[in-house]
Each structure stands twice: as structure tokens, then as C-alpha cells.
Coordinates of C-alpha atoms in Angstrom, one line a residue:
X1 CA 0.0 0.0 0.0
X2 CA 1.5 3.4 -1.0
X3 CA 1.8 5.9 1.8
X4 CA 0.3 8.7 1.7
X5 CA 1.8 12.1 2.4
X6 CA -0.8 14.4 3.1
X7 CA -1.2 16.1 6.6
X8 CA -4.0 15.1 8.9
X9 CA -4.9 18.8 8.8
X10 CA -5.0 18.8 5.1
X11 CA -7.1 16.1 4.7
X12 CA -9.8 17.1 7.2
X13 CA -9.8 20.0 4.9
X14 CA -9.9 18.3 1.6
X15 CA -11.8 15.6 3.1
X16 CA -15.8 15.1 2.4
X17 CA -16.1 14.8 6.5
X18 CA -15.8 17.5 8.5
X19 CA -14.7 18.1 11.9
X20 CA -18.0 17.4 13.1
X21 CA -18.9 14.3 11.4
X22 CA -14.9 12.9 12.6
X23 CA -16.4 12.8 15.9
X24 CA -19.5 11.1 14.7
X25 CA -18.2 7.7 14.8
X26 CA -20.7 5.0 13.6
X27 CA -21.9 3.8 16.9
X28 CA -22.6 7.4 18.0
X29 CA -23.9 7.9 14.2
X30 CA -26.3 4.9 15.3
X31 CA -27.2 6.8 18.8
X32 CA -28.1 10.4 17.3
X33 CA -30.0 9.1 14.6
X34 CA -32.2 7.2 16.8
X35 CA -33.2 10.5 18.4
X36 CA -34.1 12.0 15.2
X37 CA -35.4 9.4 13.4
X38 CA -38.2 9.3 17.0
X39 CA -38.7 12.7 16.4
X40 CA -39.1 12.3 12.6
X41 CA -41.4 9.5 13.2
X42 CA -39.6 7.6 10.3
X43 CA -39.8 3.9 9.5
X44 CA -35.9 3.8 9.1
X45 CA -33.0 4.9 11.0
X46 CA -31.3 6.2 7.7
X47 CA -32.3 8.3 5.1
X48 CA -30.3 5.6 2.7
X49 CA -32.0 4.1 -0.7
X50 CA -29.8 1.2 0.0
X51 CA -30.9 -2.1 0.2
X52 CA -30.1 -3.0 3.6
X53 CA -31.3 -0.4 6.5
X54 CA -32.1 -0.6 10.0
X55 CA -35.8 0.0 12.0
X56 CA -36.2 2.8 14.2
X57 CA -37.2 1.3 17.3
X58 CA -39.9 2.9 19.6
X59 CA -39.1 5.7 22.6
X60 CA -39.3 3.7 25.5
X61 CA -39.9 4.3 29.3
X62 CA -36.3 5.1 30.7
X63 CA -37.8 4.1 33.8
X64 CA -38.9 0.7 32.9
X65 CA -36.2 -1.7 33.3
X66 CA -35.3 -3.2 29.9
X67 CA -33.8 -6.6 28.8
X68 CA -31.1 -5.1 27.0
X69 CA -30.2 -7.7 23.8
X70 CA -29.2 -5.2 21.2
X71 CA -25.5 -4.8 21.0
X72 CA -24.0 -8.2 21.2
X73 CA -22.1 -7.4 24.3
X74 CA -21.0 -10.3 26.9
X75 CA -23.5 -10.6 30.0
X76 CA -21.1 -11.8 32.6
X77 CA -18.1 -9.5 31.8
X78 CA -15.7 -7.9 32.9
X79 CA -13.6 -10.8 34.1
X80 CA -13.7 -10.2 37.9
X81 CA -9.0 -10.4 37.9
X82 CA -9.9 -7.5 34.9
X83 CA -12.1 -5.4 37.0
X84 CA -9.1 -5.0 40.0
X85 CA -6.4 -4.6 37.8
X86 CA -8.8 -1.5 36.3
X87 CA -9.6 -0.1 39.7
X88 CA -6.0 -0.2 40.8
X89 CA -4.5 1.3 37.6
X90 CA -6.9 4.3 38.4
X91 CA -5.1 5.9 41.0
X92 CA -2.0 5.8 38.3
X93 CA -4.0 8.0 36.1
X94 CA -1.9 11.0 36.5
X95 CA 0.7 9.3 34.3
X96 CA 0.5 8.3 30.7
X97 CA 0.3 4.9 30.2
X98 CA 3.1 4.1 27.4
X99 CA 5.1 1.9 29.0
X100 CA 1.5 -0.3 29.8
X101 CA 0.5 -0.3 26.4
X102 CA 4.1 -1.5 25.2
X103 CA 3.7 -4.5 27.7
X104 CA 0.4 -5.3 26.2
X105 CA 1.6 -4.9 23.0
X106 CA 4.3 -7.7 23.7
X107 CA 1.7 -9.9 25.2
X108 CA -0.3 -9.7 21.7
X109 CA 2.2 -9.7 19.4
X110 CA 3.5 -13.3 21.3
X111 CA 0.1 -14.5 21.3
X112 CA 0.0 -13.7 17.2
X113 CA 3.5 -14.9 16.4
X114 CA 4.4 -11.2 15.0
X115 CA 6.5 -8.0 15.9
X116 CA 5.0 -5.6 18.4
X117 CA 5.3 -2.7 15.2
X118 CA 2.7 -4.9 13.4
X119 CA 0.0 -4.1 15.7
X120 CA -2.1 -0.8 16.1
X121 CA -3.4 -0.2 19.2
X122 CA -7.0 1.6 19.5
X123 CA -10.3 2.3 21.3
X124 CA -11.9 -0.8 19.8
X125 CA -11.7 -2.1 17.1
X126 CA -14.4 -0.4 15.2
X127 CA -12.2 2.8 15.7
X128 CA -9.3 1.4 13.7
X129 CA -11.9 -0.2 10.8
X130 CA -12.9 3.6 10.8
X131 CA -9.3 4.7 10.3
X132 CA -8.4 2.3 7.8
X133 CA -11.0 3.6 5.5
X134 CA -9.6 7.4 6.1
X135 CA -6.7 6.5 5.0
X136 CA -7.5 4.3 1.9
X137 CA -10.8 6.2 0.3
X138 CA -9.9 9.7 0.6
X139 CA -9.3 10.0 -3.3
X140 CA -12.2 7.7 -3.6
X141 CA -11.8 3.8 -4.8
X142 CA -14.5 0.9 -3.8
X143 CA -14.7 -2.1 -1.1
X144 CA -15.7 -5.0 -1.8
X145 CA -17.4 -6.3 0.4
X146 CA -20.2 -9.5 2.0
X147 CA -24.3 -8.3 1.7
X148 CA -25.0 -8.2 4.4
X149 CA -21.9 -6.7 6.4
X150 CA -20.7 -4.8 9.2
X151 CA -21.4 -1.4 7.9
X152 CA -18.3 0.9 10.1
X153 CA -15.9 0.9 7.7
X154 CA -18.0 0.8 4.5
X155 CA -20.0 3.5 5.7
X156 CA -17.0 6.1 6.8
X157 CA -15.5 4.9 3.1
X158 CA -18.9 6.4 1.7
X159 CA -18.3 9.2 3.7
X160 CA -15.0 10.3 2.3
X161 CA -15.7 9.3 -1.7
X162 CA -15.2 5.9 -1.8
X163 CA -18.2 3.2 -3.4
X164 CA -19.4 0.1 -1.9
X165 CA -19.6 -3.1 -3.8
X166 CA -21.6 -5.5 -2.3
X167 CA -21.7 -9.7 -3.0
X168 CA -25.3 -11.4 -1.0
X169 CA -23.9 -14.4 0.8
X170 CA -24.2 -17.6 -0.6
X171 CA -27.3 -19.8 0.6
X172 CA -25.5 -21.6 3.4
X173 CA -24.5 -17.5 4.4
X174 CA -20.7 -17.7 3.6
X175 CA -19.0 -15.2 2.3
X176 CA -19.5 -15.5 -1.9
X177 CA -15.6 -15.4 -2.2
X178 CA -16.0 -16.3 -6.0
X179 CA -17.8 -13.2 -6.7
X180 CA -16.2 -10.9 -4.1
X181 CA -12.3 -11.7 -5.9
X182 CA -14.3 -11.3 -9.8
X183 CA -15.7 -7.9 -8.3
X184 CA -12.3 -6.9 -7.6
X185 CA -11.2 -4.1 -10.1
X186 CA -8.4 -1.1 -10.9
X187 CA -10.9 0.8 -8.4
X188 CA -10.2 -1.4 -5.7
X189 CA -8.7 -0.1 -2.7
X190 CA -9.7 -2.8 -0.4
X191 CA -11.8 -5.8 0.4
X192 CA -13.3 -6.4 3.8
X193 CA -14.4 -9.5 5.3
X194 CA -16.3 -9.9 8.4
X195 CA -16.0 -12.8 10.2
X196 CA -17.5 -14.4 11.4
X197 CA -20.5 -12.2 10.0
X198 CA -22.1 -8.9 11.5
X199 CA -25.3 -9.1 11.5
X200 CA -25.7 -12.4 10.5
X201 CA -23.5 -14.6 12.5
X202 CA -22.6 -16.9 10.0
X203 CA -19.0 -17.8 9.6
X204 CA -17.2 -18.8 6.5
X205 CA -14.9 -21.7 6.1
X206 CA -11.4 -21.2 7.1
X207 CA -9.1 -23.0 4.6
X208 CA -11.3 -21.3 1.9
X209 CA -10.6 -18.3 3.4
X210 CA -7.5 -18.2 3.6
X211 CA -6.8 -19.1 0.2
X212 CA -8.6 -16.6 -1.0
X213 CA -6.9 -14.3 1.7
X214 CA -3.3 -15.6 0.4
X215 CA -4.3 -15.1 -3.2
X216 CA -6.6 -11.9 -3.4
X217 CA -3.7 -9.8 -1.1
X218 CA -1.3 -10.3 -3.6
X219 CA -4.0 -7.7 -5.9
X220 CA -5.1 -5.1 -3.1
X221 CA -5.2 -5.7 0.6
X222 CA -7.7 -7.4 2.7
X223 CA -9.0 -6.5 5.9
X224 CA -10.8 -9.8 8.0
X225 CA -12.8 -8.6 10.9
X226 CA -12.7 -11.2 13.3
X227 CA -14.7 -9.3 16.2
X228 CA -16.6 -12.5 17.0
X229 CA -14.1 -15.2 16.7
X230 CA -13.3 -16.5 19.7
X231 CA -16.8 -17.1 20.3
X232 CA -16.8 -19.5 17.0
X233 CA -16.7 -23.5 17.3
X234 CA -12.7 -23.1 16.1
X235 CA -12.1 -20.2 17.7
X236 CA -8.7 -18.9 16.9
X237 CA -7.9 -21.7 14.9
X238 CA -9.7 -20.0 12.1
X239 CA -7.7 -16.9 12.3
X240 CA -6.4 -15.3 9.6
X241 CA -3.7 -14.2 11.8
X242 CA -0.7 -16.7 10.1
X243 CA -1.1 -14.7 6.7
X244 CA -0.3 -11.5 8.5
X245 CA 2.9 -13.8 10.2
X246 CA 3.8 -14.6 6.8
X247 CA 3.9 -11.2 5.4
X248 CA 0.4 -11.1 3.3
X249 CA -0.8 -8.1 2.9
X250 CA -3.8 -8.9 5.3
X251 CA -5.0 -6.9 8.1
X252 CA -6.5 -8.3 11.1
X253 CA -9.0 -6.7 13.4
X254 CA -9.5 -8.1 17.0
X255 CA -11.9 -6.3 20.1
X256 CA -11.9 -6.9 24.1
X257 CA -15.5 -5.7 23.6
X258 CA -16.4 -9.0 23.2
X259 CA -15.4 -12.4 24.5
X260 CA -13.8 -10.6 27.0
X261 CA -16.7 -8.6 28.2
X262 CA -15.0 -5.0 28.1
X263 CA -17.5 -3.3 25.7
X264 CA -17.5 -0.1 27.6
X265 CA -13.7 0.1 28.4
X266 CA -13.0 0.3 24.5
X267 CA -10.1 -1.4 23.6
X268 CA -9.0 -3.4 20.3
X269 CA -6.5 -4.1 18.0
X270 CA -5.5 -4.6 14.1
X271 CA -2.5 -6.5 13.0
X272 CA -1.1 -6.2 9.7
X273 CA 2.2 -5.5 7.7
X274 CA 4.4 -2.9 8.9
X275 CA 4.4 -0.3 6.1
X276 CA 0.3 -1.0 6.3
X277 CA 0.2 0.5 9.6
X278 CA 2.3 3.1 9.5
X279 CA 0.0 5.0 7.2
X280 CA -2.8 4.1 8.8
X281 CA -0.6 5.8 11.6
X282 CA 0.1 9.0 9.9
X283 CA -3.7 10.4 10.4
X284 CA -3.7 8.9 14.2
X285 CA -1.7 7.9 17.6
X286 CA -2.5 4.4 18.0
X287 CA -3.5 3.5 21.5
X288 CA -3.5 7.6 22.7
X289 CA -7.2 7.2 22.9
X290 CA -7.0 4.0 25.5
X291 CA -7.1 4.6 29.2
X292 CA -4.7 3.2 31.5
X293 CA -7.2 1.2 33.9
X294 CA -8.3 -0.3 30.1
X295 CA -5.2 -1.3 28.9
X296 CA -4.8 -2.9 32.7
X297 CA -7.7 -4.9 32.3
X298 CA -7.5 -6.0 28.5
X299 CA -3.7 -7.2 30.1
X300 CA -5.1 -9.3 33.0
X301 CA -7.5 -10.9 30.5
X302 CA -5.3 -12.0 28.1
X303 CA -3.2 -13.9 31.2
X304 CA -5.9 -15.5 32.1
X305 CA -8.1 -17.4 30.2
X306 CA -10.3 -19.4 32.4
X307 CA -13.2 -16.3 32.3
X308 CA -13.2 -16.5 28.7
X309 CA -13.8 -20.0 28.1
X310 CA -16.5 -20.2 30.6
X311 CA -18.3 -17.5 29.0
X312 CA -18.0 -19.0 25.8
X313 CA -19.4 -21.9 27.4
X314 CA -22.4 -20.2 28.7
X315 CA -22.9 -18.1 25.8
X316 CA -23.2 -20.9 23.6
X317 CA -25.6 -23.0 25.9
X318 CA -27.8 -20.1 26.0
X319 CA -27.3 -19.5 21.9
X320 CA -28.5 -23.6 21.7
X321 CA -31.3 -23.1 23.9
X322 CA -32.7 -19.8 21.4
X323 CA -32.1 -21.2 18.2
X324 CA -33.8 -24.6 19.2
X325 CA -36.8 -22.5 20.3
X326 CA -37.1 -20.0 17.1
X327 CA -36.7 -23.5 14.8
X328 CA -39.1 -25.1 16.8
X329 CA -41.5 -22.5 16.5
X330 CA -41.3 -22.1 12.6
X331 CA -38.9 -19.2 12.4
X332 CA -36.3 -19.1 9.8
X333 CA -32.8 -18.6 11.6
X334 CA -29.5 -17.8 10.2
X335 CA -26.9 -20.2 11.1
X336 CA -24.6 -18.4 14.2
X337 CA -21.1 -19.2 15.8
X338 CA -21.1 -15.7 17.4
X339 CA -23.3 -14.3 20.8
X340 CA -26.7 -13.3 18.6
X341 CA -28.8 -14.5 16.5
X342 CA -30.8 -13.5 13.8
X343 CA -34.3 -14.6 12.0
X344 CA -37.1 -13.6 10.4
X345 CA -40.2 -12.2 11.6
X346 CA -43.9 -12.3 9.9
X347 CA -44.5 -9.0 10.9
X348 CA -43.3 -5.4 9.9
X349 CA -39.8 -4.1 11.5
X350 CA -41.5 -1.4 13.1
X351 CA -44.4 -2.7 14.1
X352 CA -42.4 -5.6 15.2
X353 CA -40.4 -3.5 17.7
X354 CA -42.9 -1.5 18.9
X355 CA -44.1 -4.8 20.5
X356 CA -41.3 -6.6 22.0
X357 CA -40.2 -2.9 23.7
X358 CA -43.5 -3.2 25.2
X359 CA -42.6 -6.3 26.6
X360 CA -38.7 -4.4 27.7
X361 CA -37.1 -6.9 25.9
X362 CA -34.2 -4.5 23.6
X363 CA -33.6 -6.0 20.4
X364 CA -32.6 -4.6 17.1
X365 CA -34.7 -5.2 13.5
X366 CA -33.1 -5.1 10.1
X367 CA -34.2 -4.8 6.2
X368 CA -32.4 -6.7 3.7
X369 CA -32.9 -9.3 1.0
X370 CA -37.0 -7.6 1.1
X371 CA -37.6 -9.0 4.4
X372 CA -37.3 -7.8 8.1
X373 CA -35.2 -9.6 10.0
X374 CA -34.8 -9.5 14.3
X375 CA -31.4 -9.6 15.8
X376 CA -31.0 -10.9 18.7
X377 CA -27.9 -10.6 21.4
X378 CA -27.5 -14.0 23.3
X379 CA -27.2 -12.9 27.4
X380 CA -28.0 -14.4 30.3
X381 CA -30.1 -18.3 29.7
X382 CA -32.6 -16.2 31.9
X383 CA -32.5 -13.2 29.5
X384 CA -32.7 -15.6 26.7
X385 CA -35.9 -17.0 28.6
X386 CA -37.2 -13.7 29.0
X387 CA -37.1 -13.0 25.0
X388 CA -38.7 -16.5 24.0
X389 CA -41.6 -15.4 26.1
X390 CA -41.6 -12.3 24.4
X391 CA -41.3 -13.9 21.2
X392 CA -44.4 -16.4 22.1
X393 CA -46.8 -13.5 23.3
X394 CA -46.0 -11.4 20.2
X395 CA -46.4 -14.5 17.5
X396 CA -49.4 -16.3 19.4

């Protein structure tokens, strides 16, 4: 990837975003367009004529208690060992916390069999997806890309110029590599692979991937979101992550948000090729936006593992248990190796919403492929408990 040389400054000037929309990051994007889209009393969140759009769901009591299953994040984290070593590493928060991060750094680069200046630190990973696309769409270009997909970095790509080129999953819901490498053109600039998928949880087979990894990076790089992976069967057996070790131009994006149940302490990672990085680097600090206490905790969890796998445990019994109820009540599911699930519903989006919020059960509703889909996040087996008894009441 050539570097680029223009200043940050310069390019928030040139750039189609403005200071304003920098600090509108997708998930705050998501936030302040629920408010207006209440307001506006519209059907959709985004005024898009894209296929795939999202349902404004209903104000709701703040009052009221809610169920909250709507951002896929892990119901029994922080790890307890995670939640000390943050409440110690507060009272060193007078100090910047370079030396941390370099230890953590070491920790992950060990962990991926790489050099410690082949990660980039961040805020979550969603932040770095974000970055990436800064960096490569500013004079335009396309992504190819899965339909459905995550939508961060394809939607701050739109932002700054660049086109989306989407490929529907195939019918099992992998990834259409076939069609995403013959989409591939001199407009290129990257393709992005989530997986497994966002929103649909389906996860695409490994030694495929990488093959078409290997090959496809050799024509423009390719950027594998692996978010949810370690809550797959495989786990990190079907990382990408040896590519990057063997000096593919891949990039691989990992989260604490997940797995390890630090959603709100915002930390993640990409991996990738040195020279990659680096101009990612040149429009941001990696890791100046992580707190100390966070980069103590994301530490302690990586050194101890035993949290992790008994979440993953618990969040796939409780996955089992949901997706054995919608299939035995007639709902068409989505196969999932992540912590949601999602189906169809016989019912409008909106209207759909409007009654499960009624219930306090917090989900999220979706259009694509014409038809409206609920998402669900997998919690607690007694949340899960508490939306099949939603779901029954609604659909009765």
C-alpha cells in the first residue's frame, strides 16, 4: 500500500467529513439518529435508498427496566481479575500509560506470532476499521465487500468518496468469495471480510478463506474482521492471523469488547504489515485514545483465560437453547457461531419492535434481501428466557 503524504490537517480540509462528522463515529452515528429518526417518526433509521437499513425502534420508558439484547455485548463480563487490575490502575492515572500499552503490545504480538510494530493499538476495534478507511478512500476507490456486512468501515468509506460493492452471501451464508475476488477491479482499494459475519453470524470456512486471503492480497489488501471469533466452534484456529505472520498483505482486526466482556472500556487491535500501519498511523496515535485502567484490564485478560472460556461456554448454551426455540416454533434462523442470532419475523420491522419494547425486551430489526429480520444478542439463559416469552406473546 503506498503511503500517503498528506497532513491530517490537510485532509480534514480536503476531506468530504468535517470536523463534526470525525467525531460522529458509527456507533454514536447509530445513537443520534435514533433520536431523530423518534422525532421524525420515520420507518428507518437512515435516510439511505440502500438495500439494507435498519428499524427505528420505539421511545421507550427510561424508567422501565429493559432486557437489554441489542449490542451483542458479553453478559457476565468484565472478568472479575480484569475489574481489579482497572480499579488499581486508576489511581496511576496521572501518568501516561506508554510503558502499559508496550507491555500489552508484547503480550499480543506473542500471542500472534508477530513484531510488536505490526499491531495498532486503539479504542476498539471499530475505531481502527474507521481509520483504515480514512486512509484508503480519501481519493475515492470501492470495497468490496459480503451483503449483508458490518457497515463501520464501508459507511466512513462512503463518507470520504469511496463506493461500496456488495456480493449477498451464498445460501449456506458464507461469504461469496467467488464473486467478491471477480468484483475486484483497478478501483479497488480494499476488500473487507467480516468474520465471522455482522449481523448475520454466519462464519465462513477457514481453509477457503485463507486461500482466498493468500491469493486476493497479492491484488489489493484485505481487511478480516474477526470481532466475534473467539466465540466461534474453532475459535482462533480460524484466524487469519498466520497470513499476516507470513507477510500477506492482510489486516487483522480483533476487540476486548467481546469475549472478554469490556465493551465499555473500549479497547482493540488490528494486526497487519508494517508499512500498512504506518500510514494508517500517519492520520492517528495508536492507542492515545485507551485509558490506562483499560489497557490494565484488556492485560489481565489476556493472562488469564479461564473467564473467557466459561463464557464462551455459557454463551453458547444459551445460543442452543434460542435457536432450538425459534426453529421449533417455525422461524427461519440464520446459522450463528457468534453471541446473537438472527431470523425472520412475519411482521413489519417497526411494528415488530414497537411490541417486543412493550414487553422491555431491547432488540434490534433489520431490512435486507426484502424482508425484516430481528437480531438478537445472546445474554444471560434467563434473559434468553425472557425474550422467548416475548417472542411467544408477540407471535401467538
Amino acid at each position: 500500500m503506498k503511503s500517503t503524504t498528506i497532513s491530517r490537517r490537510e485532509w480534514l480540509k480536503k476531506g468530504s467529513l468535517t470536523l463534526g462528522a470525525l467525531a460522529l463515529v458509527p456507533h454514536d452515528i447509530w445513537s443520534s439518529n435514533i433520536l431523530t429518526a423518534q422525532k421524525e417518526n420515520r420507518t428507518f433509521l437512515y435516510n439511505s435508498n440502500n438495500y439494507f437499513n435498519e428499524f427505528t425502534p420505539p421511545i421507550i420508558n427510561e424508567k422501565v427496566p429493559l432486557t437489554i439484547l441489542r449490542a451483542n455485548e458479553n453478559p457476565y463480563g468484565p472478568p472479575p481479575k480484569s475489574a481489579e487490575a482497572f480499579q488499581k490502575e486508576v489511581f496511576n492515572g496521572n501518568r501516561y500509560s506508554w510503558k502499559t500499552l508496550s507491555n500489552l503490545k508484547e503480550k499480543i504480538a506473542k500471542n500472534e506470532n508477530i513484531n510488536t510494530n505490526q499491531i495498532l493499538m486503539g479504542p476498539g476495534s471499530s475505531d481502527l476499521l474507521e481509520k483504515v478507511a480514512m486512509v484508503l478512500f480519501q481519493e475515492g476507490g470501492n470495497v468490496v465487500s459480503a451483503d449483508p456486512s458490518y457497515m463501520s468501515l464501508i459507511v466512513v468509506a462512503k463518507s470520504v468518496g469511496g463506493n461500496w460493492k456488495s456480493y449477498k452471501l451464498l445460501e449456506d451464508s458464507q461469504h461469496d468469495l467467488d464473486a467478491m475476488e471477480a468484483g475486484i477491479d483497478e478501483n479497488t482499494k480494499l476488500v473487507y471480510v467480516c468474520n465471522p459475519n455482522n449481523p448475520t453470524g454466519s462464519i465462513t470456512d477457514a481453509k477457503k478463506l485463507k486461500d482466498f486471503c493468500s491469493r486476493v492480497s497479492e491484488k489489493v489488501p484485505v481487511f478480516v474482521d474477526e470481532a466475534y471469533i473467539e466465540l466461534s466452534k474453532n475459535g482462533l484456529k480460524d484466524s487469519m492471523n498466520t497470513l499476516v505472520a507470513e507477510g500477506k498483505n492482510v489486516i487483522v482486526a480483533r476487540t476486548f469488547s467481546k469475549i472478554h466482556g469490556m465493551a465499555g472500556l473500549r479497547i482493540g487491535y488490528i494486526i497487519g504489515k508494517k508499512e500498512t500501519l504506518d500510514s494508517i498511523s500517519e492520520i492517528t496515535r495508536g492507542g492515545m485514545g485507551i485509558t490506562g485502567p483499560s489497557i490494565a484490564a484488556a492485560t489481565t485478560s489476556l493472562e488469564n483465560t479461564d473467564f473467557t472460556d466459561s463464557c464462551k461456554t455459557k454463551i453458547t448454551a444459551a445460543r442452543s437453547y434460542t435457536m432450538s426455540y425459534l426453529k421449533e416454533n417455525n422461524f427461519s434462523c440464520l446459522p450463528s457461531e457468534t453471541n446473537f442470532i438472527i431470523f425472520e419475523i412475519p411482521m413489519k420491522g417497526k411494528k415488530f419492535l414497537k411490541k417486543i419494547y412493550g414487553k422491555n425486551v431491547a432488540v434490534r430489526a433489520f431490512k435486507f434481501w426484502d424482508k425484516d429480520w430481528c437480531r438478537v444478542s445472546i445474554g444471560t439463559m434467563d434473559e434468553m428466557k425472557t425474550f422467548t416469552n416475548a417472542i411467544s406473546e408477540i407471535f401467538a
